[in-house]
Amino acid sequence: MLQVNYIRENREKVLERLSVRNFKQPELVDEIIRIDEERRQTQTSLDNLSAIANSSAKQIGELMRNGKKEEAEAIKQTTSANKEQIKQLSEQLAAAEQQLHQALVQLPNLPAEAVPSGITPEENEVVYTHGSPAVLHEGAVPHWELTAKYDIIDFELGTKIAGAGFPVYKGKGARLQRALINFFLDRATESGYREMQVPLMVNEASGFGTGQLPDKEGQMYHVTEDNLYLIPTAEVPVTNLYRDVILKEEDLPVKNTAYTPCFRREAGSYGAHVRGLNRLHQFDKVELVQIVHPEQSYAVLEEMSLYVQSLLKDLGLHYRVLRLCGGDMGFTSAMTYDMEVWSAAQQRWLEVSSVSNFETYQTNRLKLRYKGHTGKTQLAHTLNGSALALPRIVAAILENCQTPEGIVLPEVLAAYTGFDRID
RNA sequence: GGAGGGAUGCCUGAGUGGCCGAAAGGAACAGUUUGCUAAACUGUCGUACUGGCAACGGUACCGAGGGUUCGAAUCCCUCUUCCUCCGCCA
């Protein structure tokens, strides 16, 4: 959520930045400024009246203590009109605040200067490409055939007990999952992240804090009976750990990592591009979250991007890094890098990580601040990134590493899997 | 699930209707003193909105939301959460 004061003082800039996103309702900005103006006027009037009421009450108290009952009664008579007006203004103020809030949550984050304008994924900027496409043998097949052939992931079985998009991992398939999770967590820990285990369900306030609510209500599974949401990413619980927290400046940066299953409803669409592991309702992911000093956040974004790339390199995957254009970026992000790996059998890029700087967009909602040496509290910046999301990594490994003699796993995984091929 | 007791500032903890944005102690920060450290002493020490160029003001907040009252940390209602006991349970 953007800060009203910032919008008020930087109207032109806000509009200009929103256009980079191709934001459809720029009129919302002026609407916000108008409501805020009204809100402040109401607040001022209310404050003045409250001050009068407070001083009357104080006088009455004084008189009562001195036994001057009649004088006290006389003042009491005068308070009722004021009281009525205070009630009215409070209601007005509450209404204005609510309106303002409703308008504010509809505004996405402002893209950073480096973000290219654009609408479609085709307009994303490829900033780096590593490696070259794996050359496959005659008769190479997509991963959903490999998983069946080696009996390592069973999609039908998952459909039976839960539904489409809930695969069952079996034998070496299950072991590979566990190996990747451990590998990613170990690397993150070596890189200075603290490993956390967090709830897989969150309340409404948490969903709001990181920006999933109210915007993406439909994307999350909602346990209505207890009003809890299944997390779509560990970003939600891990970042919300710091909701309503004022950190000391020297505590920054805060670096946490967590492995969690992630749940996404992603209603609709079936077909080849969502087949197999490409898109699931439940999947595993290791997530990184950092809370940093505002001056550091873009350096940290680069650092996180490089870290994710180091994992991809170690897995021997052909990948590229995209800087997302304004139109393709998430609602809450100021700048995002997507990492895509090449799926040799599907002949397409698969998104396996997304690293974003949210600047103060989340921290303003979270009331996550730090106190500087000057004693002033300021909003911190948050960043997060997947490192990594498992299914598509698994898909790419299976496809790119397939040989007529079986799937030859990347060397770094051997220590974690206890085997080096699936056959 | 049942019964009872709590929730106050960074922490401990006082406060049962006005003099309370809140005692006291501790922690922290700054200064004085000091061979160094410590102690002692002095000062500072919540968040947000808002008025003002500023100096300096106003308002709100004692778990959350309502209510009673001229006036609520204090009384009433609802909710959340923690603790103790009982029941159930991986």
Short mmCIF file of C-alpha atoms (C1' of nucleotides) in Angstrom, two decimals:
data_model
loop_
_atom_site.label_atom_id
_atom_site.label_comp_id
_atom_site.label_asym_id
_atom_site.label_seq_id
_atom_site.Cartn_x
_atom_site.Cartn_y
_atom_site.Cartn_z
CA MET A 1 0.00 0.00 0.00
CA LEU A 2 1.37 3.38 -0.95
CA GLN A 3 1.50 6.09 1.68
CA VAL A 4 -1.11 8.80 1.33
CA ASN A 5 1.34 11.54 2.15
CA TYR A 6 3.60 10.37 -0.63
CA ILE A 7 0.73 10.35 -3.11
CA ARG A 8 -0.38 13.78 -2.03
CA GLU A 9 3.09 15.25 -2.43
CA ASN A 10 4.07 13.38 -5.61
CA ARG A 11 0.92 13.22 -7.66
CA GLU A 12 2.61 13.61 -11.07
CA LYS A 13 5.27 11.07 -10.35
CA VAL A 14 2.74 8.54 -9.07
CA LEU A 15 0.68 8.89 -12.23
CA GLU A 16 3.75 8.61 -14.41
CA ARG A 17 4.95 5.47 -12.63
CA LEU A 18 1.53 3.86 -12.73
CA SER A 19 1.44 4.35 -16.48
CA VAL A 20 4.51 2.10 -16.72
CA ARG A 21 2.27 -0.60 -15.36
CA ASN A 22 -0.48 0.33 -17.74
CA PHE A 23 -2.65 0.85 -14.67
CA LYS A 24 -6.26 1.10 -15.74
CA GLN A 25 -7.71 3.52 -13.18
CA PRO A 26 -5.38 6.51 -12.86
CA GLU A 27 -8.36 8.56 -11.71
CA LEU A 28 -8.05 6.68 -8.43
CA VAL A 29 -5.07 8.86 -7.57
CA ASP A 30 -7.05 12.09 -7.61
CA GLU A 31 -9.87 10.33 -5.84
CA ILE A 32 -7.46 9.42 -3.06
CA ILE A 33 -6.14 12.93 -2.79
CA ARG A 34 -9.69 14.24 -2.58
CA ILE A 35 -10.79 11.79 0.10
CA ASP A 36 -7.65 12.47 2.06
CA GLU A 37 -8.30 16.20 1.95
CA GLU A 38 -11.78 15.61 3.26
CA ARG A 39 -10.47 13.26 5.89
CA ARG A 40 -7.97 15.77 7.19
CA GLN A 41 -10.54 18.55 7.36
CA THR A 42 -12.89 16.33 9.29
CA GLN A 43 -10.13 15.31 11.61
CA THR A 44 -9.17 18.89 12.33
CA SER A 45 -12.76 19.87 13.16
CA LEU A 46 -13.16 16.81 15.30
CA ASP A 47 -9.91 17.46 17.13
CA ASN A 48 -10.99 21.00 17.91
CA LEU A 49 -14.35 19.91 19.24
CA SER A 50 -12.77 17.15 21.29
CA ALA A 51 -10.39 19.67 22.80
CA ILE A 52 -13.38 21.74 23.93
CA ALA A 53 -15.14 18.69 25.32
CA ASN A 54 -12.01 17.62 27.15
CA SER A 55 -11.56 20.96 28.79
CA SER A 56 -15.23 21.09 29.86
CA ALA A 57 -14.93 17.66 31.39
CA LYS A 58 -11.80 18.78 33.18
CA GLN A 59 -13.54 21.85 34.55
CA ILE A 60 -16.46 19.80 35.79
CA GLY A 61 -14.10 17.45 37.54
CA GLU A 62 -12.35 20.36 39.20
CA LEU A 63 -15.62 21.92 40.35
CA MET A 64 -16.93 18.63 41.68
CA ARG A 65 -13.81 18.16 43.72
CA ASN A 66 -14.26 21.59 45.21
CA GLY A 67 -17.88 20.87 45.99
CA LYS A 68 -19.24 23.44 43.55
CA LYS A 69 -22.01 21.20 42.32
CA GLU A 70 -24.22 23.84 40.78
CA GLU A 71 -21.52 25.37 38.63
CA ALA A 72 -20.62 21.89 37.44
CA GLU A 73 -24.20 21.18 36.54
CA ALA A 74 -24.34 24.41 34.59
CA ILE A 75 -21.43 23.41 32.42
CA LYS A 76 -22.89 19.97 31.94
CA GLN A 77 -25.90 21.56 30.31
CA THR A 78 -23.69 23.09 27.63
CA THR A 79 -22.01 19.90 26.53
CA SER A 80 -24.79 18.07 24.79
CA ALA A 81 -24.75 20.00 21.49
CA ASN A 82 -21.02 19.59 21.21
CA LYS A 83 -21.36 15.91 21.98
CA GLU A 84 -23.83 15.40 19.19
CA GLN A 85 -21.49 17.08 16.74
CA ILE A 86 -18.54 15.03 17.90
CA LYS A 87 -20.48 11.87 17.28
CA GLN A 88 -21.40 13.01 13.82
CA LEU A 89 -17.86 14.00 12.92
CA SER A 90 -16.42 10.75 14.25
CA GLU A 91 -18.74 8.86 11.99
CA GLN A 92 -17.73 11.06 9.11
CA LEU A 93 -14.08 10.53 9.88
CA ALA A 94 -14.47 6.78 10.11
CA ALA A 95 -16.29 6.75 6.79
CA ALA A 96 -13.60 8.85 5.14
CA GLU A 97 -10.86 6.63 6.54
CA GLN A 98 -12.60 3.56 5.27
CA GLN A 99 -13.10 5.06 1.84
CA LEU A 100 -9.49 6.09 1.74
CA HIS A 101 -8.36 2.63 2.72
CA GLN A 102 -10.54 1.01 0.11
CA ALA A 103 -9.13 3.25 -2.58
CA LEU A 104 -5.55 2.81 -1.41
CA VAL A 105 -5.62 -0.96 -1.52
CA GLN A 106 -6.61 -0.77 -5.16
CA LEU A 107 -3.40 1.02 -6.08
CA PRO A 108 -0.53 -1.28 -7.01
CA ASN A 109 3.06 -0.54 -6.13
CA LEU A 110 4.99 1.95 -8.21
CA PRO A 111 7.49 0.33 -10.57
CA ALA A 112 11.12 1.28 -10.00
CA GLU A 113 12.90 3.46 -12.57
CA ALA A 114 14.64 0.47 -14.16
CA VAL A 115 11.40 -1.36 -14.87
CA PRO A 116 10.58 -1.40 -18.58
CA SER A 117 7.07 -0.32 -19.49
CA GLY A 118 5.01 -2.91 -21.23
CA ILE A 119 1.91 -5.00 -20.89
CA THR A 120 2.56 -8.58 -21.94
CA PRO A 121 5.16 -11.13 -20.90
CA GLU A 122 6.76 -10.71 -24.33
CA GLU A 123 7.82 -7.25 -23.26
CA ASN A 124 9.85 -8.52 -20.34
CA GLU A 125 13.51 -7.75 -20.64
CA VAL A 126 15.93 -10.68 -20.84
CA VAL A 127 18.86 -9.50 -18.77
CA TYR A 128 20.95 -12.65 -18.70
CA THR A 129 21.06 -16.11 -20.19
CA HIS A 130 23.19 -18.95 -18.93
CA GLY A 131 24.13 -22.18 -20.70
CA SER A 132 22.59 -23.67 -23.76
CA PRO A 133 19.64 -25.98 -24.39
CA ALA A 134 20.21 -29.60 -23.44
CA VAL A 135 20.53 -31.82 -26.46
CA LEU A 136 18.24 -34.78 -26.04
CA HIS A 137 18.49 -38.23 -27.49
CA GLU A 138 16.14 -39.65 -30.07
CA GLY A 139 12.79 -40.45 -28.47
CA ALA A 140 13.07 -38.02 -25.58
CA VAL A 141 9.72 -37.33 -23.92
CA PRO A 142 8.16 -34.69 -21.64
CA HIS A 143 8.38 -35.17 -17.91
CA TRP A 144 4.83 -36.45 -17.45
CA GLU A 145 5.77 -39.47 -19.50
CA LEU A 146 9.03 -39.95 -17.64
CA THR A 147 7.32 -39.85 -14.27
CA ALA A 148 4.97 -42.59 -15.41
CA LYS A 149 7.72 -44.63 -17.03
CA TYR A 150 9.85 -44.69 -13.87
CA ASP A 151 6.85 -44.65 -11.54
CA ILE A 152 8.07 -41.71 -9.48
CA ILE A 153 5.15 -39.29 -9.61
CA ASP A 154 1.54 -40.41 -9.84
CA PHE A 155 -0.94 -37.81 -10.98
CA GLU A 156 -3.96 -40.11 -11.15
CA LEU A 157 -3.49 -41.34 -7.63
CA GLY A 158 -3.47 -37.76 -6.40
CA THR A 159 -6.64 -37.06 -8.35
CA LYS A 160 -8.27 -39.99 -6.64
CA ILE A 161 -7.60 -38.90 -3.11
CA ALA A 162 -7.72 -35.11 -3.55
CA GLY A 163 -8.21 -33.84 -7.08
CA ALA A 164 -6.35 -32.73 -10.16
CA GLY A 165 -3.19 -30.82 -9.36
CA PHE A 166 -2.29 -32.80 -6.25
CA PRO A 167 0.39 -35.27 -7.33
CA VAL A 168 1.65 -38.19 -5.29
CA TYR A 169 5.42 -38.60 -5.23
CA LYS A 170 6.63 -42.16 -4.97
CA GLY A 171 9.93 -43.88 -4.20
CA LYS A 172 12.82 -42.09 -5.85
CA GLY A 173 10.43 -39.31 -6.82
CA ALA A 174 9.63 -38.63 -3.19
CA ARG A 175 13.27 -38.92 -2.28
CA LEU A 176 14.23 -36.45 -4.99
CA GLN A 177 11.76 -33.95 -3.55
CA ARG A 178 13.22 -34.29 -0.10
CA ALA A 179 16.74 -34.05 -1.48
CA LEU A 180 16.02 -30.81 -3.30
CA ILE A 181 14.37 -29.27 -0.24
CA ASN A 182 17.36 -30.14 1.91
CA PHE A 183 19.80 -28.94 -0.71
CA PHE A 184 18.03 -25.59 -1.01
CA LEU A 185 17.71 -25.13 2.74
CA ASP A 186 21.36 -25.99 3.35
CA ARG A 187 22.48 -23.52 0.74
CA ALA A 188 20.25 -20.80 2.13
CA THR A 189 21.55 -21.40 5.62
CA GLU A 190 25.14 -21.24 4.38
CA SER A 191 24.23 -17.95 2.79
CA GLY A 192 23.18 -16.44 6.11
CA TYR A 193 19.47 -17.12 6.13
CA ARG A 194 17.84 -18.43 9.28
CA GLU A 195 15.69 -21.48 8.72
CA MET A 196 12.13 -21.19 9.99
CA GLN A 197 9.14 -23.47 10.20
CA VAL A 198 5.90 -21.59 10.06
CA PRO A 199 2.16 -22.23 10.03
CA LEU A 200 0.71 -23.31 6.70
CA MET A 201 -2.50 -21.46 7.42
CA VAL A 202 -2.73 -17.76 8.12
CA ASN A 203 -5.38 -15.35 9.29
CA GLU A 204 -6.90 -12.48 7.41
CA ALA A 205 -4.56 -9.85 8.83
CA SER A 206 -1.57 -11.78 7.50
CA GLY A 207 -3.14 -12.14 4.09
CA PHE A 208 -3.62 -8.40 4.05
CA GLY A 209 -0.13 -7.63 5.31
CA THR A 210 1.69 -9.09 2.34
CA GLY A 211 -0.94 -8.06 -0.18
CA GLN A 212 -2.77 -11.29 -1.01
CA LEU A 213 -5.95 -9.86 0.48
CA PRO A 214 -8.14 -8.33 -0.65
CA ASP A 215 -6.63 -8.42 -4.12
CA LYS A 216 -6.12 -12.13 -4.67
CA GLU A 217 -8.81 -13.55 -2.47
CA GLY A 218 -9.72 -16.19 -5.05
CA GLN A 219 -6.20 -17.52 -5.35
CA MET A 220 -6.08 -18.89 -1.83
CA TYR A 221 -7.91 -21.81 -0.30
CA HIS A 222 -10.11 -20.42 2.42
CA VAL A 223 -11.01 -22.48 5.47
CA THR A 224 -14.22 -20.62 6.15
CA GLU A 225 -15.13 -22.31 9.38
CA ASP A 226 -12.10 -20.83 11.12
CA ASN A 227 -11.51 -18.00 8.68
CA LEU A 228 -8.00 -19.15 7.86
CA TYR A 229 -6.25 -19.27 4.51
CA LEU A 230 -3.89 -21.96 3.24
CA ILE A 231 -0.68 -20.18 2.34
CA PRO A 232 0.00 -19.66 -1.38
CA THR A 233 3.67 -19.08 -0.51
CA ALA A 234 5.83 -18.99 2.61
CA GLU A 235 6.24 -15.29 1.93
CA VAL A 236 2.97 -14.72 3.77
CA PRO A 237 3.73 -16.28 7.16
CA VAL A 238 7.46 -15.51 7.11
CA THR A 239 7.01 -11.82 6.33
CA ASN A 240 4.07 -11.46 8.70
CA LEU A 241 6.26 -12.65 11.55
CA TYR A 242 7.34 -9.02 11.57
CA ARG A 243 3.93 -7.39 11.38
CA ASP A 244 3.64 -4.49 13.88
CA VAL A 245 7.31 -4.72 14.72
CA ILE A 246 9.79 -1.89 15.13
CA LEU A 247 13.27 -3.26 14.54
CA LYS A 248 16.52 -1.68 15.57
CA GLU A 249 18.48 -0.37 12.65
CA GLU A 250 21.41 -2.59 13.56
CA ASP A 251 19.20 -5.68 13.33
CA LEU A 252 18.91 -5.15 9.59
CA PRO A 253 19.08 -7.00 7.33
CA VAL A 254 16.81 -9.75 8.63
CA LYS A 255 17.23 -12.86 6.49
CA ASN A 256 14.85 -15.78 6.89
CA THR A 257 14.18 -18.86 4.84
CA ALA A 258 11.48 -21.49 5.05
CA TYR A 259 10.43 -24.59 3.26
CA THR A 260 6.66 -24.98 3.00
CA PRO A 261 4.12 -26.61 0.81
CA CYS A 262 2.18 -23.94 -1.10
CA PHE A 263 -1.48 -24.07 -2.02
CA ARG A 264 -3.02 -22.31 -4.99
CA ARG A 265 -6.49 -22.57 -6.34
CA GLU A 266 -5.62 -21.10 -9.74
CA ALA A 267 -9.08 -21.81 -11.06
CA GLY A 268 -9.57 -22.86 -14.64
CA SER A 269 -7.37 -23.71 -17.57
CA TYR A 270 -6.36 -27.21 -18.61
CA GLY A 271 -4.10 -28.21 -21.47
CA ALA A 272 -0.53 -28.94 -22.40
CA HIS A 273 0.99 -25.83 -20.79
CA VAL A 274 -0.41 -26.78 -17.38
CA ARG A 275 0.14 -30.48 -17.78
CA GLY A 276 2.15 -32.62 -15.41
CA LEU A 277 4.17 -30.56 -12.97
CA ASN A 278 3.75 -27.29 -14.79
CA ARG A 279 1.00 -25.99 -12.57
CA LEU A 280 -0.30 -27.55 -9.37
CA HIS A 281 -2.67 -26.83 -6.53
CA GLN A 282 -0.09 -27.99 -4.01
CA PHE A 283 3.64 -27.76 -4.46
CA ASP A 284 6.81 -27.41 -2.43
CA LYS A 285 8.97 -24.35 -2.29
CA VAL A 286 11.86 -22.91 -0.35
CA GLU A 287 11.42 -19.20 0.09
CA LEU A 288 13.79 -16.40 1.08
CA VAL A 289 12.58 -13.27 2.83
CA GLN A 290 14.68 -10.25 3.68
CA ILE A 291 13.85 -7.12 5.63
CA VAL A 292 16.37 -4.45 4.80
CA HIS A 293 17.32 -0.81 5.12
CA PRO A 294 15.71 1.23 2.30
CA GLU A 295 19.10 2.26 0.98
CA GLN A 296 20.14 -1.36 0.58
CA SER A 297 17.12 -2.90 -1.02
CA TYR A 298 18.19 -2.75 -4.66
CA ALA A 299 21.65 -4.05 -3.90
CA VAL A 300 19.98 -6.88 -2.01
CA LEU A 301 17.68 -7.56 -4.93
CA GLU A 302 20.74 -8.13 -7.12
CA GLU A 303 22.34 -10.26 -4.43
CA MET A 304 19.25 -12.45 -4.16
CA SER A 305 19.04 -12.78 -7.90
CA LEU A 306 22.66 -13.93 -8.04
CA TYR A 307 22.05 -16.35 -5.21
CA VAL A 308 19.14 -17.98 -7.02
CA GLN A 309 21.22 -18.18 -10.16
CA SER A 310 23.98 -19.94 -8.27
CA LEU A 311 21.52 -22.70 -7.41
CA LEU A 312 20.45 -23.07 -11.01
CA LYS A 313 24.06 -23.22 -12.13
CA ASP A 314 24.84 -25.92 -9.59
CA LEU A 315 21.95 -27.93 -10.92
CA GLY A 316 23.39 -27.53 -14.39
CA LEU A 317 20.27 -25.96 -15.82
CA HIS A 318 20.04 -23.70 -18.83
CA TYR A 319 18.29 -20.59 -17.54
CA ARG A 320 17.57 -16.97 -18.22
CA VAL A 321 16.79 -13.98 -16.05
CA LEU A 322 13.99 -11.60 -16.93
CA ARG A 323 13.33 -8.18 -15.61
CA LEU A 324 9.58 -8.04 -15.68
CA CYS A 325 7.89 -5.20 -17.48
CA GLY A 326 5.42 -3.00 -15.62
CA GLY A 327 2.37 -4.82 -16.89
CA ASP A 328 3.60 -8.30 -15.98
CA MET A 329 4.78 -7.49 -12.48
CA GLY A 330 2.87 -8.52 -9.41
CA PHE A 331 0.57 -6.00 -7.79
CA THR A 332 2.81 -5.42 -4.78
CA SER A 333 6.21 -5.40 -6.43
CA ALA A 334 8.41 -2.45 -7.36
CA MET A 335 10.80 -4.60 -9.36
CA THR A 336 10.87 -8.30 -10.11
CA TYR A 337 13.32 -10.71 -11.67
CA ASP A 338 11.95 -13.98 -12.90
CA MET A 339 14.23 -16.95 -13.41
CA GLU A 340 13.19 -19.40 -16.07
CA VAL A 341 14.73 -22.76 -16.85
CA TRP A 342 14.66 -24.39 -20.24
CA SER A 343 12.50 -27.43 -20.51
CA ALA A 344 14.12 -29.33 -23.33
CA ALA A 345 11.34 -31.78 -23.99
CA GLN A 346 8.55 -29.22 -23.86
CA GLN A 347 10.69 -26.72 -25.76
CA ARG A 348 9.69 -23.85 -23.51
CA TRP A 349 10.86 -21.76 -20.58
CA LEU A 350 9.46 -22.57 -17.14
CA GLU A 351 9.36 -19.98 -14.38
CA VAL A 352 11.06 -21.41 -11.30
CA SER A 353 11.77 -18.34 -9.24
CA SER A 354 10.60 -14.82 -8.82
CA VAL A 355 12.63 -12.34 -6.82
CA SER A 356 11.03 -9.04 -5.90
CA ASN A 357 11.65 -5.83 -4.07
CA PHE A 358 8.48 -4.48 -2.51
CA GLU A 359 10.10 -1.37 -1.08
CA THR A 360 7.62 -0.06 1.49
CA TYR A 361 4.50 -1.45 -0.14
CA GLN A 362 4.24 -4.37 2.26
CA THR A 363 5.83 -2.73 5.27
CA ASN A 364 3.28 0.07 5.16
CA ARG A 365 0.55 -2.54 5.44
CA LEU A 366 2.49 -4.55 7.98
CA LYS A 367 3.53 -1.53 10.03
CA LEU A 368 7.00 -2.98 9.88
CA ARG A 369 9.51 -0.29 10.73
CA TYR A 370 12.98 0.24 12.03
CA LYS A 371 14.29 2.84 14.37
CA GLY A 372 17.35 4.68 13.16
CA HIS A 373 20.14 6.26 15.15
CA THR A 374 18.34 9.56 14.93
CA GLY A 375 15.50 7.96 16.86
CA LYS A 376 13.16 8.29 13.91
CA THR A 377 11.09 5.28 12.93
CA GLN A 378 10.85 4.55 9.24
CA LEU A 379 9.30 1.86 7.09
CA ALA A 380 11.74 -0.88 6.18
CA HIS A 381 11.91 -2.52 2.76
CA THR A 382 10.98 -6.15 2.16
CA LEU A 383 12.15 -8.54 -0.52
CA ASN A 384 11.50 -12.14 -1.22
CA GLY A 385 12.33 -14.81 -3.70
CA SER A 386 11.80 -18.47 -4.36
CA ALA A 387 14.92 -20.53 -3.98
CA LEU A 388 13.46 -22.56 -5.45
CA ALA A 389 10.01 -23.83 -6.43
CA LEU A 390 10.29 -27.57 -6.81
CA PRO A 391 7.90 -28.88 -9.44
CA ARG A 392 9.25 -27.11 -12.46
CA ILE A 393 12.81 -27.69 -11.32
CA VAL A 394 11.98 -31.38 -11.11
CA ALA A 395 10.35 -31.23 -14.52
CA ALA A 396 13.41 -29.57 -16.04
CA ILE A 397 15.82 -31.99 -14.39
CA LEU A 398 13.85 -35.01 -15.51
CA GLU A 399 13.55 -33.80 -19.07
CA ASN A 400 17.01 -32.32 -19.55
CA CYS A 401 18.85 -35.18 -17.85
CA GLN A 402 17.03 -38.04 -19.53
CA THR A 403 19.13 -40.62 -21.37
CA PRO A 404 18.20 -43.96 -22.88
CA GLU A 405 19.66 -45.51 -19.70
CA GLY A 406 17.62 -43.43 -17.30
CA ILE A 407 17.71 -40.00 -15.71
CA VAL A 408 21.20 -38.95 -14.70
CA LEU A 409 20.85 -36.53 -11.81
CA PRO A 410 22.98 -33.41 -11.27
CA GLU A 411 26.06 -34.26 -9.21
CA VAL A 412 25.29 -31.89 -6.34
CA LEU A 413 22.21 -33.93 -5.52
CA ALA A 414 23.91 -37.27 -5.07
CA ALA A 415 24.80 -36.55 -1.47
CA TYR A 416 21.16 -35.78 -0.78
CA THR A 417 19.41 -38.48 -2.78
CA GLY A 418 21.74 -41.37 -2.12
CA PHE A 419 21.49 -42.33 -5.80
CA ASP A 420 22.68 -40.68 -9.00
CA ARG A 421 20.19 -41.96 -11.50
CA ILE A 422 16.57 -42.88 -11.83
CA ASP A 423 15.97 -45.90 -14.00
"C1'" G B 1 -15.28 -28.94 24.79
"C1'" G B 2 -16.23 -27.29 30.45
"C1'" A B 3 -14.73 -24.06 34.89
"C1'" G B 4 -11.85 -20.06 36.70
"C1'" G B 5 -8.04 -16.05 36.34
"C1'" G B 6 -5.32 -12.55 33.33
"C1'" A B 7 -3.98 -8.91 29.05
"C1'" U B 8 -1.18 -1.59 31.08
"C1'" G B 9 4.77 1.68 27.71
"C1'" C B 10 11.27 -2.09 25.59
"C1'" C B 11 10.68 -5.36 30.37
"C1'" U B 12 8.72 -5.93 35.49
"C1'" G B 13 4.68 -3.69 37.59
"C1'" A B 14 1.14 0.19 40.22
"C1'" G B 15 -3.33 2.17 39.08
"C1'" U B 16 -11.68 0.50 40.59
"C1'" G B 17 -14.57 6.94 37.36
"C1'" G B 18 -11.81 13.34 36.95
"C1'" C B 19 -5.49 15.70 39.48
"C1'" C B 20 -3.54 9.36 34.29
"C1'" G B 21 -0.37 9.18 28.21
"C1'" A B 22 -0.34 6.72 32.73
"C1'" A B 23 3.50 5.81 39.45
"C1'" A B 24 7.85 3.06 40.62
"C1'" G B 25 11.92 -0.01 39.37
"C1'" G B 26 14.87 -2.11 35.55
"C1'" A B 27 16.88 -1.86 30.55
"C1'" A B 28 18.56 1.51 26.76
"C1'" C B 29 20.64 6.24 25.09
"C1'" A B 30 23.30 11.08 26.19
"C1'" G B 31 26.13 13.82 29.72
"C1'" U B 32 28.97 14.65 34.53
"C1'" U B 33 32.41 12.19 37.57
"C1'" U B 34 36.45 8.60 36.42
"C1'" G B 35 43.54 5.49 35.54
"C1'" C B 36 40.09 1.51 32.94
"C1'" U B 37 35.55 -0.96 34.00
"C1'" A B 38 31.79 -0.50 37.46
"C1'" A B 39 29.06 2.53 40.69
"C1'" A B 40 26.85 7.28 41.59
"C1'" C B 41 24.42 11.64 39.79
"C1'" U B 42 21.67 14.47 35.85
"C1'" G B 43 18.85 14.34 31.53
"C1'" U B 44 16.33 11.68 27.50
"C1'" C B 45 13.47 7.62 26.88
"C1'" G B 46 5.86 4.86 23.10
"C1'" U B 47 3.04 5.12 18.42
"C1'" A B 48 0.12 7.58 14.99
"C1'" C B 49 -2.95 11.47 12.91
"C1'" U B 50 -3.17 16.63 12.64
"C1'" G B 51 -2.18 22.47 12.92
"C1'" G B 52 2.21 25.65 12.30
"C1'" C B 53 7.94 28.29 8.34
"C1'" A B 54 9.32 27.30 13.18
"C1'" A B 55 9.03 27.67 18.33
"C1'" C B 56 5.26 25.06 20.02
"C1'" G B 57 0.31 23.01 20.04
"C1'" G B 58 -4.27 19.73 19.41
"C1'" U B 59 -6.36 14.72 19.04
"C1'" A B 60 -6.38 9.40 19.46
"C1'" C B 61 -4.36 4.96 21.52
"C1'" C B 62 -3.66 1.05 28.60
"C1'" G B 63 -5.45 -6.71 23.83
"C1'" A B 64 -9.69 -5.45 19.71
"C1'" G B 65 -14.63 -3.56 18.84
"C1'" G B 66 -19.13 -1.53 20.84
"C1'" G B 67 -21.86 0.83 25.15
"C1'" U B 68 -22.84 3.84 29.85
"C1'" U B 69 -21.11 8.90 31.55
"C1'" C B 70 -20.14 15.89 31.34
"C1'" G B 71 -15.68 12.61 31.96
"C1'" A B 72 -13.39 5.52 31.19
"C1'" A B 73 -6.98 2.14 31.81
"C1'" U B 74 -10.84 1.92 35.68
"C1'" C B 75 -18.07 0.25 34.94
"C1'" C B 76 -21.16 -2.96 31.17
"C1'" C B 77 -21.42 -6.17 26.53
"C1'" U B 78 -19.02 -8.94 22.48
"C1'" C B 79 -14.59 -10.87 20.46
"C1'" U B 80 -9.31 -12.27 20.43
"C1'" U B 81 -5.47 -14.20 23.17
"C1'" C B 82 -2.56 -16.15 27.40
"C1'" C B 83 -2.41 -18.96 32.05
"C1'" U B 84 -4.44 -22.79 35.67
"C1'" C B 85 -7.65 -27.09 36.39
"C1'" C B 86 -10.86 -30.94 34.06
"C1'" G B 87 -12.11 -33.73 29.52
"C1'" C B 88 -10.30 -35.37 24.66
"C1'" C B 89 -6.05 -36.34 21.74
"C1'" A B 90 -1.04 -37.08 17.61
#
